[in-house]
CSV table of N, CA and C and ligand atoms in Angstrom, one decimal:
chain,number,residue,atom,x,y,z
E,1,MET,N,0.8,-1.4,0.2
E,1,MET,CA,0.1,0.1,0.0
E,1,MET,C,0.7,1.2,0.1
E,2,LYS,N,1.9,1.1,0.8
E,2,LYS,CA,2.8,2.5,0.9
E,2,LYS,C,3.5,2.6,-0.5
E,3,LYS,N,3.9,1.6,-1.1
E,3,LYS,CA,4.3,1.8,-2.5
E,3,LYS,C,3.4,2.5,-3.4
E,4,TYR,N,2.2,1.9,-3.4
E,4,TYR,CA,1.3,2.3,-4.4
E,4,TYR,C,1.0,4.0,-4.3
E,5,PHE,N,1.1,4.4,-3.0
E,5,PHE,CA,1.0,5.9,-2.9
E,5,PHE,C,2.4,6.8,-3.4
E,6,THR,N,3.4,6.2,-3.1
E,6,THR,CA,4.4,6.7,-3.7
E,6,THR,C,4.7,6.9,-5.0
E,7,PHE,N,4.2,5.8,-5.6
E,7,PHE,CA,4.2,5.7,-7.2
E,7,PHE,C,3.2,7.0,-7.7
E,8,LEU,N,2.0,7.0,-7.0
E,8,LEU,CA,1.0,8.0,-7.6
E,8,LEU,C,1.6,9.4,-7.5
E,9,PHE,N,2.3,9.5,-6.4
E,9,PHE,CA,2.9,11.0,-6.2
E,9,PHE,C,4.0,11.2,-7.0
E,10,ALA,N,4.8,10.3,-7.6
E,10,ALA,CA,6.0,10.6,-8.6
E,10,ALA,C,5.2,10.9,-9.6
E,11,ILE,N,4.3,10.3,-10.0
E,11,ILE,CA,3.6,10.4,-11.6
E,11,ILE,C,3.2,11.9,-11.5
E,12,SER,N,2.4,12.2,-10.3
E,12,SER,CA,1.8,13.4,-10.4
E,12,SER,C,2.8,14.8,-10.6
E,13,LEU,N,4.2,14.3,-9.9
E,13,LEU,CA,5.1,15.3,-10.2
E,13,LEU,C,5.8,15.6,-11.5
E,14,VAL,N,5.9,14.4,-12.2
E,14,VAL,CA,6.5,14.1,-13.4
E,14,VAL,C,5.6,14.8,-14.4
E,15,SER,N,4.3,14.5,-14.4
E,15,SER,CA,3.4,15.1,-15.3
E,15,SER,C,3.3,16.6,-15.4
E,16,THR,N,3.2,17.4,-14.4
E,16,THR,CA,3.3,18.6,-14.2
E,16,THR,C,4.7,19.3,-14.6
E,17,ALA,N,5.7,18.7,-14.2
E,17,ALA,CA,7.0,19.1,-14.5
E,17,ALA,C,7.4,19.1,-16.1
E,18,ALA,N,6.6,18.2,-16.6
E,18,ALA,CA,6.8,18.1,-18.3
E,18,ALA,C,6.4,19.2,-18.9
E,19,VAL,N,5.3,20.1,-18.6
E,19,VAL,CA,4.7,21.2,-19.3
E,19,VAL,C,5.0,22.3,-18.7
E,20,ALA,N,5.9,22.3,-17.2
E,20,ALA,CA,6.0,23.8,-16.6
E,20,ALA,C,7.5,24.3,-16.9
E,21,GLU,N,7.4,25.5,-17.0
E,21,GLU,CA,8.8,26.4,-17.0
E,21,GLU,C,9.5,26.1,-15.7
E,22,VAL,N,8.5,26.0,-14.7
E,22,VAL,CA,9.0,26.3,-13.3
E,22,VAL,C,8.9,24.8,-12.8
E,23,GLN,N,9.9,24.1,-12.5
E,23,GLN,CA,9.8,22.9,-11.9
E,23,GLN,C,10.1,22.7,-10.5
E,24,VAL,N,9.1,22.2,-9.7
E,24,VAL,CA,9.1,22.0,-8.2
E,24,VAL,C,9.7,20.7,-7.8
E,25,GLN,N,10.5,20.6,-6.7
E,25,GLN,CA,11.4,19.6,-6.3
E,25,GLN,C,11.5,19.7,-4.9
E,26,ASP,N,11.5,18.2,-4.1
E,26,ASP,CA,11.9,18.6,-2.9
E,26,ASP,C,10.6,19.1,-2.2
E,27,LEU,N,9.3,19.0,-2.6
E,27,LEU,CA,7.9,19.5,-1.9
E,27,LEU,C,7.6,18.7,-0.7
E,28,TRP,N,7.5,19.5,0.4
E,28,TRP,CA,7.0,19.1,1.5
E,28,TRP,C,6.2,20.0,2.5
E,29,VAL,N,5.2,19.3,3.3
E,29,VAL,CA,4.5,20.2,4.3
E,29,VAL,C,5.0,19.9,5.6
E,30,ARG,N,5.1,20.8,6.4
E,30,ARG,CA,5.6,20.3,7.7
E,30,ARG,C,4.3,20.0,8.9
E,31,ALA,N,4.3,19.1,9.3
E,31,ALA,CA,3.2,18.5,10.3
E,31,ALA,C,2.6,19.4,11.2
E,32,SER,N,1.5,19.8,11.2
E,32,SER,CA,1.0,20.7,11.9
E,32,SER,C,1.1,20.7,13.5
E,33,THR,N,1.2,21.8,14.3
E,33,THR,CA,1.4,21.9,15.7
E,33,THR,C,0.4,22.7,16.2
E,34,GLY,N,-0.1,23.4,15.3
E,34,GLY,CA,-1.2,24.6,15.6
E,34,GLY,C,-2.1,24.7,14.5
E,35,PRO,N,-2.8,26.1,14.3
E,35,PRO,CA,-3.6,26.3,13.1
E,35,PRO,C,-3.0,26.5,12.0
E,36,ASN,N,-1.9,26.9,11.9
E,36,ASN,CA,-1.0,27.3,10.5
E,36,ASN,C,0.1,26.1,10.3
E,37,THR,N,0.5,26.1,9.2
E,37,THR,CA,1.8,25.4,8.8
E,37,THR,C,2.4,25.8,7.6
E,38,ALA,N,3.5,25.3,7.7
E,38,ALA,CA,4.5,25.5,6.5
E,38,ALA,C,4.6,24.6,5.4
E,39,VAL,N,5.1,25.2,4.1
E,39,VAL,CA,5.2,24.4,2.7
E,39,VAL,C,6.6,24.8,2.3
E,40,TYR,N,7.4,23.8,2.2
E,40,TYR,CA,8.8,23.9,1.5
E,40,TYR,C,8.9,23.3,0.2
E,41,MET,N,9.9,23.9,-0.7
E,41,MET,CA,10.1,23.1,-2.1
E,41,MET,C,11.4,24.0,-2.5
E,42,LYS,N,11.8,23.5,-3.6
E,42,LYS,CA,12.8,24.3,-4.5
E,42,LYS,C,12.2,24.3,-5.6
E,43,LEU,N,12.1,25.6,-6.3
E,43,LEU,CA,11.4,26.1,-7.6
E,43,LEU,C,12.6,26.2,-8.5
E,44,ASN,N,12.7,25.6,-9.6
E,44,ASN,CA,13.6,25.5,-10.6
E,44,ASN,C,13.1,26.0,-12.0
E,45,ASN,N,13.6,27.2,-12.3
E,45,ASN,CA,13.1,27.8,-13.5
E,45,ASN,C,14.0,27.3,-14.6
E,46,THR,N,13.4,26.9,-15.7
E,46,THR,CA,13.8,26.4,-16.8
E,46,THR,C,14.0,27.1,-17.9
E,47,SER,N,13.4,28.4,-17.8
E,47,SER,CA,12.8,29.3,-18.7
E,47,SER,C,14.2,30.3,-19.0
E,48,GLY,N,14.1,31.1,-19.8
E,48,GLY,CA,15.3,32.2,-20.2
E,48,GLY,C,14.7,33.4,-19.3
E,49,SER,N,13.6,33.4,-18.8
E,49,SER,CA,13.0,34.9,-18.3
E,49,SER,C,12.6,34.6,-17.0
E,50,GLY,N,12.9,35.5,-15.7
E,50,GLY,CA,12.3,35.4,-14.5
E,50,GLY,C,10.7,35.2,-14.4
E,51,VAL,N,10.4,34.4,-13.6
E,51,VAL,CA,9.1,34.3,-13.1
E,51,VAL,C,8.9,34.6,-11.7
E,52,SER,N,7.6,34.7,-11.0
E,52,SER,CA,7.6,34.8,-9.7
E,52,SER,C,6.3,34.0,-9.5
E,53,LEU,N,6.6,33.2,-8.3
E,53,LEU,CA,5.4,32.6,-7.6
E,53,LEU,C,4.2,33.9,-6.7
E,54,ILE,N,3.0,33.9,-7.3
E,54,ILE,CA,2.3,35.1,-6.9
E,54,ILE,C,1.2,34.6,-5.9
E,55,ASN,N,0.8,33.2,-6.2
E,55,ASN,CA,-0.4,33.0,-5.3
E,55,ASN,C,-0.4,31.3,-5.0
E,56,VAL,N,-0.9,30.8,-3.7
E,56,VAL,CA,-1.0,29.5,-3.6
E,56,VAL,C,-2.3,29.1,-3.1
E,57,SER,N,-2.9,28.2,-3.4
E,57,SER,CA,-4.3,27.7,-2.7
E,57,SER,C,-4.3,26.3,-2.5
E,58,SER,N,-5.2,25.8,-1.5
E,58,SER,CA,-5.1,24.5,-1.3
E,58,SER,C,-6.6,24.3,-0.4
E,59,PRO,N,-7.2,23.3,-0.7
E,59,PRO,CA,-8.4,22.9,-0.1
E,59,PRO,C,-8.5,22.6,1.4
E,60,VAL,N,-7.1,22.4,1.9
E,60,VAL,CA,-7.1,21.9,3.3
E,60,VAL,C,-6.8,23.2,4.4
E,61,CYS,N,-6.7,24.4,3.7
E,61,CYS,CA,-6.8,25.6,4.6
E,61,CYS,C,-7.7,26.8,3.9
E,62,ALA,N,-8.0,27.6,5.0
E,62,ALA,CA,-8.9,28.5,4.6
E,62,ALA,C,-8.4,29.8,3.5
E,63,SER,N,-6.8,29.9,3.6
E,63,SER,CA,-6.0,30.7,2.6
E,63,SER,C,-4.5,30.1,2.8
E,64,ALA,N,-3.8,30.6,2.0
E,64,ALA,CA,-2.4,30.4,2.0
E,64,ALA,C,-1.6,31.8,1.6
E,65,GLU,N,-0.4,31.9,2.4
E,65,GLU,CA,0.2,33.1,2.1
E,65,GLU,C,1.9,32.9,1.9
E,66,LEU,N,2.3,33.9,1.3
E,66,LEU,CA,3.8,33.7,0.9
E,66,LEU,C,4.4,34.5,2.3
E,67,HIS,N,5.3,33.8,2.8
E,67,HIS,CA,6.3,34.3,3.9
E,67,HIS,C,7.8,34.5,3.7
E,68,GLU,N,8.4,35.2,4.4
E,68,GLU,CA,9.7,35.6,4.6
E,68,GLU,C,10.0,35.8,6.1
E,69,ILE,N,11.1,35.4,6.5
E,69,ILE,CA,11.4,35.6,7.9
E,69,ILE,C,12.7,36.6,7.7
E,70,ALA,N,12.1,37.7,8.7
E,70,ALA,CA,12.9,38.9,8.6
E,70,ALA,C,13.4,39.5,10.1
E,71,ASP,N,14.3,40.1,10.4
E,71,ASP,CA,14.9,40.5,11.5
E,71,ASP,C,13.9,42.0,11.7
E,72,VAL,N,13.1,41.7,12.8
E,72,VAL,CA,12.4,42.7,13.2
E,72,VAL,C,13.0,43.1,14.8
E,73,GLU,N,13.7,44.3,15.0
E,73,GLU,CA,14.3,44.5,16.1
E,73,GLU,C,14.8,43.6,17.1
E,74,GLY,N,15.6,42.9,16.2
E,74,GLY,CA,16.6,41.7,16.6
E,74,GLY,C,15.8,40.3,16.9
E,75,ALA,N,14.4,40.3,16.6
E,75,ALA,CA,13.8,39.2,16.6
E,75,ALA,C,13.3,38.6,15.2
E,76,LYS,N,13.5,37.3,15.1
E,76,LYS,CA,12.9,37.0,13.9
E,76,LYS,C,11.6,36.7,13.7
E,77,ARG,N,11.0,37.1,12.8
E,77,ARG,CA,9.5,37.2,12.7
E,77,ARG,C,9.1,36.9,11.3
E,78,MET,N,8.0,36.3,10.9
E,78,MET,CA,7.6,36.0,9.5
E,78,MET,C,6.7,37.4,9.4
E,79,GLN,N,6.9,37.4,8.0
E,79,GLN,CA,6.0,38.4,7.3
E,79,GLN,C,5.7,38.2,6.1
E,80,LYS,N,4.6,38.8,5.7
E,80,LYS,CA,3.9,38.3,4.4
E,80,LYS,C,4.7,38.8,3.3
E,81,ILE,N,4.7,38.5,2.3
E,81,ILE,CA,5.4,38.9,0.8
E,81,ILE,C,4.5,38.8,-0.2
E,82,SER,N,4.6,39.6,-1.4
E,82,SER,CA,3.6,39.5,-2.3
E,82,SER,C,4.1,38.5,-3.5
E,83,ALA,N,5.3,38.4,-3.6
E,83,ALA,CA,5.9,37.2,-4.5
E,83,ALA,C,7.1,36.5,-4.1
E,84,ILE,N,7.2,35.5,-4.9
E,84,ILE,CA,8.4,34.8,-4.5
E,84,ILE,C,9.3,34.6,-5.9
E,85,HIS,N,10.4,35.3,-6.0
E,85,HIS,CA,11.0,35.2,-7.5
E,85,HIS,C,11.9,34.3,-7.6
E,86,VAL,N,11.8,33.7,-9.0
E,86,VAL,CA,12.8,32.4,-9.4
E,86,VAL,C,13.5,33.3,-10.7
E,87,PRO,N,14.7,33.3,-10.6
E,87,PRO,CA,15.4,34.0,-11.5
E,87,PRO,C,15.5,33.1,-12.8
E,88,ALA,N,15.8,33.6,-14.1
E,88,ALA,CA,15.9,32.8,-15.3
E,88,ALA,C,16.9,31.9,-15.2
E,89,LYS,N,16.8,30.9,-15.7
E,89,LYS,CA,17.7,29.5,-15.4
E,89,LYS,C,18.0,29.5,-14.1
E,90,GLY,N,17.4,29.7,-13.1
E,90,GLY,CA,18.1,29.8,-11.8
E,90,GLY,C,16.7,29.0,-10.8
E,91,ASN,N,17.2,29.0,-9.5
E,91,ASN,CA,16.2,28.5,-8.7
E,91,ASN,C,16.2,29.4,-7.3
E,92,THR,N,15.2,29.0,-6.7
E,92,THR,CA,14.9,29.8,-5.4
E,92,THR,C,14.5,28.5,-4.3
E,93,SER,N,14.9,28.5,-3.2
E,93,SER,CA,14.8,27.5,-2.4
E,93,SER,C,13.8,27.9,-1.1
E,94,LEU,N,12.7,27.4,-0.9
E,94,LEU,CA,11.8,27.8,0.2
E,94,LEU,C,12.3,26.6,1.1
E,95,GLU,N,12.9,27.1,2.3
E,95,GLU,CA,13.2,26.0,3.4
E,95,GLU,C,13.1,26.5,4.8
E,96,PRO,N,13.0,25.6,5.9
E,96,PRO,CA,13.1,26.2,7.2
E,96,PRO,C,13.9,27.2,7.6
E,97,GLY,N,13.5,28.2,8.1
E,97,GLY,CA,14.2,29.5,8.6
E,97,GLY,C,14.2,30.6,7.5
E,98,GLY,N,13.7,30.6,6.3
E,98,GLY,CA,13.7,31.3,5.0
E,98,GLY,C,12.2,31.2,4.7
E,99,ILE,N,12.1,31.5,3.3
E,99,ILE,CA,11.0,31.8,2.6
E,99,ILE,C,10.2,30.6,2.5
E,100,HIS,N,8.8,30.8,2.7
E,100,HIS,CA,8.1,29.5,2.8
E,100,HIS,C,6.7,29.9,2.3
E,101,ILE,N,5.9,28.9,2.2
E,101,ILE,CA,4.3,29.2,2.0
E,101,ILE,C,3.8,28.8,3.5
E,102,MET,N,2.6,29.7,3.7
E,102,MET,CA,2.0,29.3,4.9
E,102,MET,C,0.7,29.0,4.6
E,103,LEU,N,0.4,27.8,5.1
E,103,LEU,CA,-1.1,27.6,5.0
E,103,LEU,C,-1.9,28.0,6.2
E,104,MET,N,-2.8,28.7,6.1
E,104,MET,CA,-3.6,29.5,7.2
E,104,MET,C,-4.9,28.6,7.5
E,105,ALA,N,-5.0,28.6,8.8
E,105,ALA,CA,-6.3,28.1,9.2
E,105,ALA,C,-6.7,26.8,8.7
E,106,LEU,N,-5.8,25.8,9.1
E,106,LEU,CA,-6.1,24.6,8.4
E,106,LEU,C,-7.5,23.8,8.9
E,107,GLU,N,-8.2,23.3,7.9
E,107,GLU,CA,-9.5,22.3,8.0
E,107,GLU,C,-9.3,21.5,9.1
E,108,THR,N,-8.2,20.5,9.0
E,108,THR,CA,-7.8,19.5,10.1
E,108,THR,C,-6.4,19.5,10.2
E,109,PRO,N,-5.8,19.0,11.4
E,109,PRO,CA,-4.6,18.9,11.6
E,109,PRO,C,-4.0,18.2,10.2
E,110,LEU,N,-2.6,18.4,10.0
E,110,LEU,CA,-2.0,17.4,8.9
E,110,LEU,C,-1.0,16.7,9.9
E,111,THR,N,-0.8,15.5,9.7
E,111,THR,CA,0.0,14.7,10.3
E,111,THR,C,0.9,14.0,9.3
E,112,GLU,N,2.4,13.6,9.9
E,112,GLU,CA,3.2,13.0,9.4
E,112,GLU,C,3.0,11.7,8.3
E,113,GLY,N,3.3,11.4,7.4
E,113,GLY,CA,2.9,10.3,6.8
E,113,GLY,C,2.0,10.5,5.8
E,114,GLN,N,1.1,11.6,5.8
E,114,GLN,CA,-0.1,11.8,4.7
E,114,GLN,C,0.9,12.4,3.6
E,115,LYS,N,0.2,11.9,2.3
E,115,LYS,CA,1.2,12.0,0.9
E,115,LYS,C,0.4,12.9,-0.2
E,116,ASP,N,-0.9,13.4,0.3
E,116,ASP,CA,-1.4,13.9,-0.9
E,116,ASP,C,-2.1,15.3,-0.7
E,117,ILE,N,-1.5,16.1,0.1
E,117,ILE,CA,-2.2,17.4,0.3
E,117,ILE,C,-2.2,18.2,-1.0
E,118,PRO,N,-3.3,18.6,-1.6
E,118,PRO,CA,-3.3,19.3,-2.7
E,118,PRO,C,-2.8,20.6,-2.7
E,119,LEU,N,-2.1,21.2,-3.3
E,119,LEU,CA,-1.6,22.7,-3.7
E,119,LEU,C,-1.8,22.9,-5.2
E,120,THR,N,-2.1,24.3,-5.2
E,120,THR,CA,-2.2,24.9,-6.6
E,120,THR,C,-1.3,26.2,-6.6
E,121,LEU,N,-0.4,26.1,-7.4
E,121,LEU,CA,0.7,27.1,-7.4
E,121,LEU,C,0.5,28.1,-8.4
E,122,GLU,N,0.2,29.4,-8.5
E,122,GLU,CA,0.0,30.2,-9.6
E,122,GLU,C,1.2,31.2,-9.9
E,123,PHE,N,1.6,31.4,-11.3
E,123,PHE,CA,2.9,32.1,-11.5
E,123,PHE,C,2.7,33.3,-12.1
E,124,SER,N,3.5,34.1,-12.1
E,124,SER,CA,3.3,35.7,-13.0
E,124,SER,C,3.1,35.5,-14.3
E,125,HIS,N,3.7,34.5,-14.9
E,125,HIS,CA,3.1,34.4,-16.4
E,125,HIS,C,1.9,33.7,-16.5
E,126,GLY,N,1.3,33.4,-15.9
E,126,GLY,CA,0.0,32.6,-15.8
E,126,GLY,C,-0.2,31.4,-15.8
E,127,GLU,N,0.8,30.4,-15.5
E,127,GLU,CA,1.0,29.2,-15.4
E,127,GLU,C,0.3,28.8,-14.0
E,128,LYS,N,-0.3,27.7,-13.9
E,128,LYS,CA,-0.9,27.1,-12.7
E,128,LYS,C,-0.3,25.9,-12.5
E,129,VAL,N,0.1,25.5,-11.6
E,129,VAL,CA,0.8,24.1,-11.3
E,129,VAL,C,0.1,23.3,-10.1
E,130,GLN,N,-0.6,22.5,-10.5
E,130,GLN,CA,-1.4,21.4,-9.5
E,130,GLN,C,-0.4,20.5,-8.8
E,131,LEU,N,-0.2,20.4,-7.6
E,131,LEU,CA,0.7,19.2,-7.0
E,131,LEU,C,0.2,18.6,-5.8
E,132,THR,N,0.6,17.4,-5.5
E,132,THR,CA,0.3,16.8,-4.0
E,132,THR,C,1.6,16.7,-3.4
E,133,ALA,N,1.6,17.1,-1.9
E,133,ALA,CA,2.5,17.4,-1.1
E,133,ALA,C,2.5,16.2,-0.1
E,134,PRO,N,3.8,15.6,0.2
E,134,PRO,CA,3.7,14.7,1.6
E,134,PRO,C,3.8,15.6,2.7
E,135,VAL,N,3.5,15.0,3.9
E,135,VAL,CA,3.7,15.7,5.2
E,135,VAL,C,4.7,15.0,6.0
E,136,LYS,N,5.9,15.8,6.5
E,136,LYS,CA,6.8,15.5,7.2
E,136,LYS,C,7.0,16.0,8.5
E,137,ALA,N,7.6,15.4,9.4
E,137,ALA,CA,7.8,15.9,10.9
E,137,ALA,C,8.8,17.2,10.8
E,138,GLN,N,9.8,17.2,10.0
E,138,GLN,CA,10.7,18.3,10.1
E,138,GLN,C,11.4,18.4,8.6
I,201,CU,CU1,5.0,31.6,7.8
């Protein structure tokens, strides 16, 4: 059963990556410990022009925001940003301690081992990419 789900996950990544100018790698959602949780990934732009991730949505939460971690008077705080830029022929990593996607007001807790969290990523050039993400503890 576990192999079956892994296979489906791999197929969904390959099918979107084949048509996308922006490839999504190492996608995962952090297991929730409260009403919100974070999503991490590496965005790889194969095209010759820069693009930005401008919107994210998921049926598992009320809304999703793009966040960065900034130093505010000596303390690290998350703050909302309007876009995550991916340079031409380059990549941008969303990772713990840095830029991330925040799923706000989860419908239900997300637990380690879930593999099918649906996400829709919308980019500045009009492309929408649908993915499913696994949930990991860290
Ligand atoms: Cu955040």
